[in-house]
Amino acid sequence: SQTIHQWPATLVQPVGSPLSLECTVEGTSNPNLYWYRQAAGRGLQLLFYSVGIGQISSEVPQNLSASRPQDRQFILSSKKLLLSDSGFYLCAWSEQGSTEAFFGQGTRLTVV
Amino acid sequence: AQSVTQPDIHITVSEGASLELRCNYSYGATPYLFWYVQSPGQGLQLLLKYFSGDTLVQGIKGFEAEFKRSQSSFNLRKPSVHWSDAAEYFCAVVDSSYKLIFGSGTRLLVRP
């Protein structure tokens, strides 16, 4: 069966420090991969999605970037964190051509 | 552009009472619609989905939702709420690029 792993679960980082959040999927090939952010009291905002290795689409301009170095690995990064980057980050995957997405457990990022 | 509106930020119901969470969507064609639930600090779990066919769809945990094209709605219902249903609920629609677009969520509180 397919599983999705996201880590770390929580992270506290100072302003101006770099960020790297990792997400991996097991049990499937060539999935669509997504990064969402959920700010306090707000809904989920799609940040990036990828339909294949090295293919990244950005939904909103921001201080973050994403990379997909391997088929089932999706990384969210920042060179210098801002206070406004705080939030709950969720990775998700779906089968190609499928509309159903499966979510990781999320990473709570607090920028101080 | 596709969008989803969940007009209720918070809803409080008594345990054992019925529940209806509202969702309205904006989409030109027949939409693919979803309801997800998020427990505190956790990822999202799919409750149910609508693609086509019967407009009343059954999901997990005793939830159901009804697609009403004339009202552009996909409201979530449960006849008798349990304390464990307290969580945040998200309605979502899939856009033409197979990306999930979420509403802002409704937080459900259950009174003993």
JSON list of C-alpha atoms in Angstrom, two decimals, chain A:
[
{"chain": "A", "resi": 1, "resn": "SER", "atom": "CA", "xyz": [0.00, 0.00, 0.00]},
{"chain": "A", "resi": 2, "resn": "GLN", "atom": "CA", "xyz": [1.03, 3.57, -0.49]},
{"chain": "A", "resi": 3, "resn": "THR", "atom": "CA", "xyz": [2.35, 5.71, 2.32]},
{"chain": "A", "resi": 4, "resn": "ILE", "atom": "CA", "xyz": [3.56, 9.27, 2.59]},
{"chain": "A", "resi": 5, "resn": "HIS", "atom": "CA", "xyz": [6.19, 10.45, 5.04]},
{"chain": "A", "resi": 6, "resn": "GLN", "atom": "CA", "xyz": [6.77, 14.04, 5.97]},
{"chain": "A", "resi": 7, "resn": "TRP", "atom": "CA", "xyz": [9.36, 15.36, 8.41]},
{"chain": "A", "resi": 8, "resn": "PRO", "atom": "CA", "xyz": [10.08, 16.91, 10.73]},
{"chain": "A", "resi": 9, "resn": "ALA", "atom": "CA", "xyz": [6.77, 17.10, 12.55]},
{"chain": "A", "resi": 10, "resn": "THR", "atom": "CA", "xyz": [7.65, 20.36, 14.25]},
{"chain": "A", "resi": 11, "resn": "LEU", "atom": "CA", "xyz": [10.34, 22.93, 13.63]},
{"chain": "A", "resi": 12, "resn": "VAL", "atom": "CA", "xyz": [11.32, 26.20, 15.25]},
{"chain": "A", "resi": 13, "resn": "GLN", "atom": "CA", "xyz": [13.68, 28.31, 13.20]},
{"chain": "A", "resi": 14, "resn": "PRO", "atom": "CA", "xyz": [15.05, 31.86, 13.59]},
{"chain": "A", "resi": 15, "resn": "VAL", "atom": "CA", "xyz": [14.31, 34.54, 11.04]},
{"chain": "A", "resi": 16, "resn": "GLY", "atom": "CA", "xyz": [16.88, 34.51, 8.25]},
{"chain": "A", "resi": 17, "resn": "SER", "atom": "CA", "xyz": [17.77, 30.84, 8.65]},
{"chain": "A", "resi": 18, "resn": "PRO", "atom": "CA", "xyz": [17.38, 28.29, 5.83]},
{"chain": "A", "resi": 19, "resn": "LEU", "atom": "CA", "xyz": [14.62, 25.71, 5.61]},
{"chain": "A", "resi": 20, "resn": "SER", "atom": "CA", "xyz": [14.34, 22.22, 4.23]},
{"chain": "A", "resi": 21, "resn": "LEU", "atom": "CA", "xyz": [11.23, 20.10, 4.61]},
{"chain": "A", "resi": 22, "resn": "GLU", "atom": "CA", "xyz": [11.17, 16.67, 3.08]},
{"chain": "A", "resi": 23, "resn": "CYS", "atom": "CA", "xyz": [8.35, 14.50, 1.83]},
{"chain": "A", "resi": 24, "resn": "THR", "atom": "CA", "xyz": [8.62, 11.00, 0.41]},
{"chain": "A", "resi": 25, "resn": "VAL", "atom": "CA", "xyz": [6.01, 8.64, -0.98]},
{"chain": "A", "resi": 26, "resn": "GLU", "atom": "CA", "xyz": [6.23, 4.87, -1.01]},
{"chain": "A", "resi": 27, "resn": "GLY", "atom": "CA", "xyz": [4.32, 2.26, -2.94]},
{"chain": "A", "resi": 28, "resn": "THR", "atom": "CA", "xyz": [3.60, 4.20, -6.11]},
{"chain": "A", "resi": 29, "resn": "SER", "atom": "CA", "xyz": [5.43, 5.51, -9.16]},
{"chain": "A", "resi": 30, "resn": "ASN", "atom": "CA", "xyz": [5.36, 8.90, -10.86]},
{"chain": "A", "resi": 31, "resn": "PRO", "atom": "CA", "xyz": [2.89, 10.48, -8.46]},
{"chain": "A", "resi": 32, "resn": "ASN", "atom": "CA", "xyz": [1.73, 14.06, -8.58]},
{"chain": "A", "resi": 33, "resn": "LEU", "atom": "CA", "xyz": [3.18, 15.82, -5.53]},
{"chain": "A", "resi": 34, "resn": "TYR", "atom": "CA", "xyz": [1.92, 18.90, -3.73]},
{"chain": "A", "resi": 35, "resn": "TRP", "atom": "CA", "xyz": [2.97, 21.31, -0.99]},
{"chain": "A", "resi": 36, "resn": "TYR", "atom": "CA", "xyz": [0.23, 23.18, 0.86]},
{"chain": "A", "resi": 37, "resn": "ARG", "atom": "CA", "xyz": [0.47, 25.73, 3.63]},
{"chain": "A", "resi": 38, "resn": "GLN", "atom": "CA", "xyz": [-2.15, 26.28, 6.28]},
{"chain": "A", "resi": 39, "resn": "ALA", "atom": "CA", "xyz": [-1.75, 29.53, 8.20]},
{"chain": "A", "resi": 40, "resn": "ALA", "atom": "CA", "xyz": [-3.41, 29.89, 11.60]},
{"chain": "A", "resi": 41, "resn": "GLY", "atom": "CA", "xyz": [-7.18, 30.19, 11.19]},
{"chain": "A", "resi": 42, "resn": "ARG", "atom": "CA", "xyz": [-7.01, 29.98, 7.43]},
{"chain": "A", "resi": 43, "resn": "GLY", "atom": "CA", "xyz": [-7.58, 27.36, 4.79]},
{"chain": "A", "resi": 44, "resn": "LEU", "atom": "CA", "xyz": [-5.05, 25.47, 2.74]},
{"chain": "A", "resi": 45, "resn": "GLN", "atom": "CA", "xyz": [-3.08, 27.34, 0.13]},
{"chain": "A", "resi": 46, "resn": "LEU", "atom": "CA", "xyz": [-1.43, 25.39, -2.67]},
{"chain": "A", "resi": 47, "resn": "LEU", "atom": "CA", "xyz": [2.23, 26.42, -2.87]},
{"chain": "A", "resi": 48, "resn": "PHE", "atom": "CA", "xyz": [3.79, 24.04, -5.38]},
{"chain": "A", "resi": 49, "resn": "TYR", "atom": "CA", "xyz": [2.89, 20.99, -7.38]},
{"chain": "A", "resi": 50, "resn": "SER", "atom": "CA", "xyz": [4.89, 18.61, -9.48]},
{"chain": "A", "resi": 51, "resn": "VAL", "atom": "CA", "xyz": [3.87, 16.13, -12.15]},
{"chain": "A", "resi": 52, "resn": "GLY", "atom": "CA", "xyz": [7.34, 14.62, -12.58]},
{"chain": "A", "resi": 53, "resn": "ILE", "atom": "CA", "xyz": [11.02, 14.77, -11.67]},
{"chain": "A", "resi": 54, "resn": "GLY", "atom": "CA", "xyz": [12.36, 18.28, -12.04]},
{"chain": "A", "resi": 55, "resn": "GLN", "atom": "CA", "xyz": [8.94, 19.67, -12.97]},
{"chain": "A", "resi": 56, "resn": "ILE", "atom": "CA", "xyz": [7.75, 22.22, -10.44]},
{"chain": "A", "resi": 57, "resn": "SER", "atom": "CA", "xyz": [4.87, 24.65, -10.77]},
{"chain": "A", "resi": 58, "resn": "SER", "atom": "CA", "xyz": [4.57, 27.53, -8.34]},
{"chain": "A", "resi": 59, "resn": "GLU", "atom": "CA", "xyz": [1.13, 28.78, -7.46]},
{"chain": "A", "resi": 60, "resn": "VAL", "atom": "CA", "xyz": [2.05, 31.92, -5.55]},
{"chain": "A", "resi": 61, "resn": "PRO", "atom": "CA", "xyz": [5.15, 34.12, -5.47]},
{"chain": "A", "resi": 62, "resn": "GLN", "atom": "CA", "xyz": [6.87, 33.80, -2.14]},
{"chain": "A", "resi": 63, "resn": "ASN", "atom": "CA", "xyz": [10.01, 33.20, -0.18]},
{"chain": "A", "resi": 64, "resn": "LEU", "atom": "CA", "xyz": [9.90, 29.46, -0.75]},
{"chain": "A", "resi": 65, "resn": "SER", "atom": "CA", "xyz": [11.02, 27.05, -3.43]},
{"chain": "A", "resi": 66, "resn": "ALA", "atom": "CA", "xyz": [10.45, 23.37, -4.15]},
{"chain": "A", "resi": 67, "resn": "SER", "atom": "CA", "xyz": [12.46, 20.65, -5.77]},
{"chain": "A", "resi": 68, "resn": "ARG", "atom": "CA", "xyz": [11.86, 17.07, -6.85]},
{"chain": "A", "resi": 69, "resn": "PRO", "atom": "CA", "xyz": [15.23, 15.37, -7.10]},
{"chain": "A", "resi": 70, "resn": "GLN", "atom": "CA", "xyz": [13.74, 11.87, -7.25]},
{"chain": "A", "resi": 71, "resn": "ASP", "atom": "CA", "xyz": [10.43, 10.46, -8.44]},
{"chain": "A", "resi": 72, "resn": "ARG", "atom": "CA", "xyz": [8.95, 10.11, -4.97]},
{"chain": "A", "resi": 73, "resn": "GLN", "atom": "CA", "xyz": [10.75, 12.88, -3.11]},
{"chain": "A", "resi": 74, "resn": "PHE", "atom": "CA", "xyz": [9.52, 16.44, -2.79]},
{"chain": "A", "resi": 75, "resn": "ILE", "atom": "CA", "xyz": [11.46, 19.09, -0.89]},
{"chain": "A", "resi": 76, "resn": "LEU", "atom": "CA", "xyz": [10.32, 22.51, 0.28]},
{"chain": "A", "resi": 77, "resn": "SER", "atom": "CA", "xyz": [13.10, 25.02, 0.88]},
{"chain": "A", "resi": 78, "resn": "SER", "atom": "CA", "xyz": [13.90, 28.55, 1.75]},
{"chain": "A", "resi": 79, "resn": "LYS", "atom": "CA", "xyz": [17.23, 30.39, 1.82]},
{"chain": "A", "resi": 80, "resn": "LYS", "atom": "CA", "xyz": [16.09, 32.90, 4.44]},
{"chain": "A", "resi": 81, "resn": "LEU", "atom": "CA", "xyz": [12.96, 32.41, 6.48]},
{"chain": "A", "resi": 82, "resn": "LEU", "atom": "CA", "xyz": [10.57, 35.24, 7.25]},
{"chain": "A", "resi": 83, "resn": "LEU", "atom": "CA", "xyz": [8.20, 35.50, 10.19]},
{"chain": "A", "resi": 84, "resn": "SER", "atom": "CA", "xyz": [5.33, 35.20, 7.74]},
{"chain": "A", "resi": 85, "resn": "ASP", "atom": "CA", "xyz": [6.56, 31.74, 6.71]},
{"chain": "A", "resi": 86, "resn": "SER", "atom": "CA", "xyz": [5.22, 30.31, 9.97]},
{"chain": "A", "resi": 87, "resn": "GLY", "atom": "CA", "xyz": [2.41, 27.84, 9.45]},
{"chain": "A", "resi": 88, "resn": "PHE", "atom": "CA", "xyz": [1.46, 24.23, 9.01]},
{"chain": "A", "resi": 89, "resn": "TYR", "atom": "CA", "xyz": [2.92, 22.68, 5.87]},
{"chain": "A", "resi": 90, "resn": "LEU", "atom": "CA", "xyz": [1.30, 19.67, 4.28]},
{"chain": "A", "resi": 91, "resn": "CYS", "atom": "CA", "xyz": [2.65, 17.42, 1.58]},
{"chain": "A", "resi": 92, "resn": "ALA", "atom": "CA", "xyz": [0.25, 15.42, -0.55]},
{"chain": "A", "resi": 93, "resn": "TRP", "atom": "CA", "xyz": [0.32, 13.02, -3.46]},
{"chain": "A", "resi": 94, "resn": "SER", "atom": "CA", "xyz": [-2.09, 11.71, -6.06]},
{"chain": "A", "resi": 95, "resn": "GLU", "atom": "CA", "xyz": [-1.95, 9.22, -8.90]},
{"chain": "A", "resi": 96, "resn": "GLN", "atom": "CA", "xyz": [-1.43, 10.67, -12.36]},
{"chain": "A", "resi": 97, "resn": "GLY", "atom": "CA", "xyz": [-4.82, 11.55, -13.80]},
{"chain": "A", "resi": 98, "resn": "SER", "atom": "CA", "xyz": [-6.53, 10.98, -10.46]},
{"chain": "A", "resi": 99, "resn": "THR", "atom": "CA", "xyz": [-8.32, 13.61, -8.46]},
{"chain": "A", "resi": 100, "resn": "GLU", "atom": "CA", "xyz": [-7.96, 12.03, -5.03]},
{"chain": "A", "resi": 101, "resn": "ALA", "atom": "CA", "xyz": [-5.08, 13.31, -2.92]},
{"chain": "A", "resi": 102, "resn": "PHE", "atom": "CA", "xyz": [-3.50, 11.73, 0.14]},
{"chain": "A", "resi": 103, "resn": "PHE", "atom": "CA", "xyz": [-1.87, 13.88, 2.78]},
{"chain": "A", "resi": 104, "resn": "GLY", "atom": "CA", "xyz": [1.10, 13.58, 5.08]},
{"chain": "A", "resi": 105, "resn": "GLN", "atom": "CA", "xyz": [0.88, 14.39, 8.77]},
{"chain": "A", "resi": 106, "resn": "GLY", "atom": "CA", "xyz": [2.20, 17.89, 8.30]},
{"chain": "A", "resi": 107, "resn": "THR", "atom": "CA", "xyz": [5.06, 20.01, 9.66]},
{"chain": "A", "resi": 108, "resn": "ARG", "atom": "CA", "xyz": [4.39, 22.80, 12.13]},
{"chain": "A", "resi": 109, "resn": "LEU", "atom": "CA", "xyz": [6.92, 25.55, 11.35]},
{"chain": "A", "resi": 110, "resn": "THR", "atom": "CA", "xyz": [7.39, 28.42, 13.73]},
{"chain": "A", "resi": 111, "resn": "VAL", "atom": "CA", "xyz": [9.72, 31.20, 12.70]},
{"chain": "A", "resi": 112, "resn": "VAL", "atom": "CA", "xyz": [10.95, 33.26, 15.64]}
]
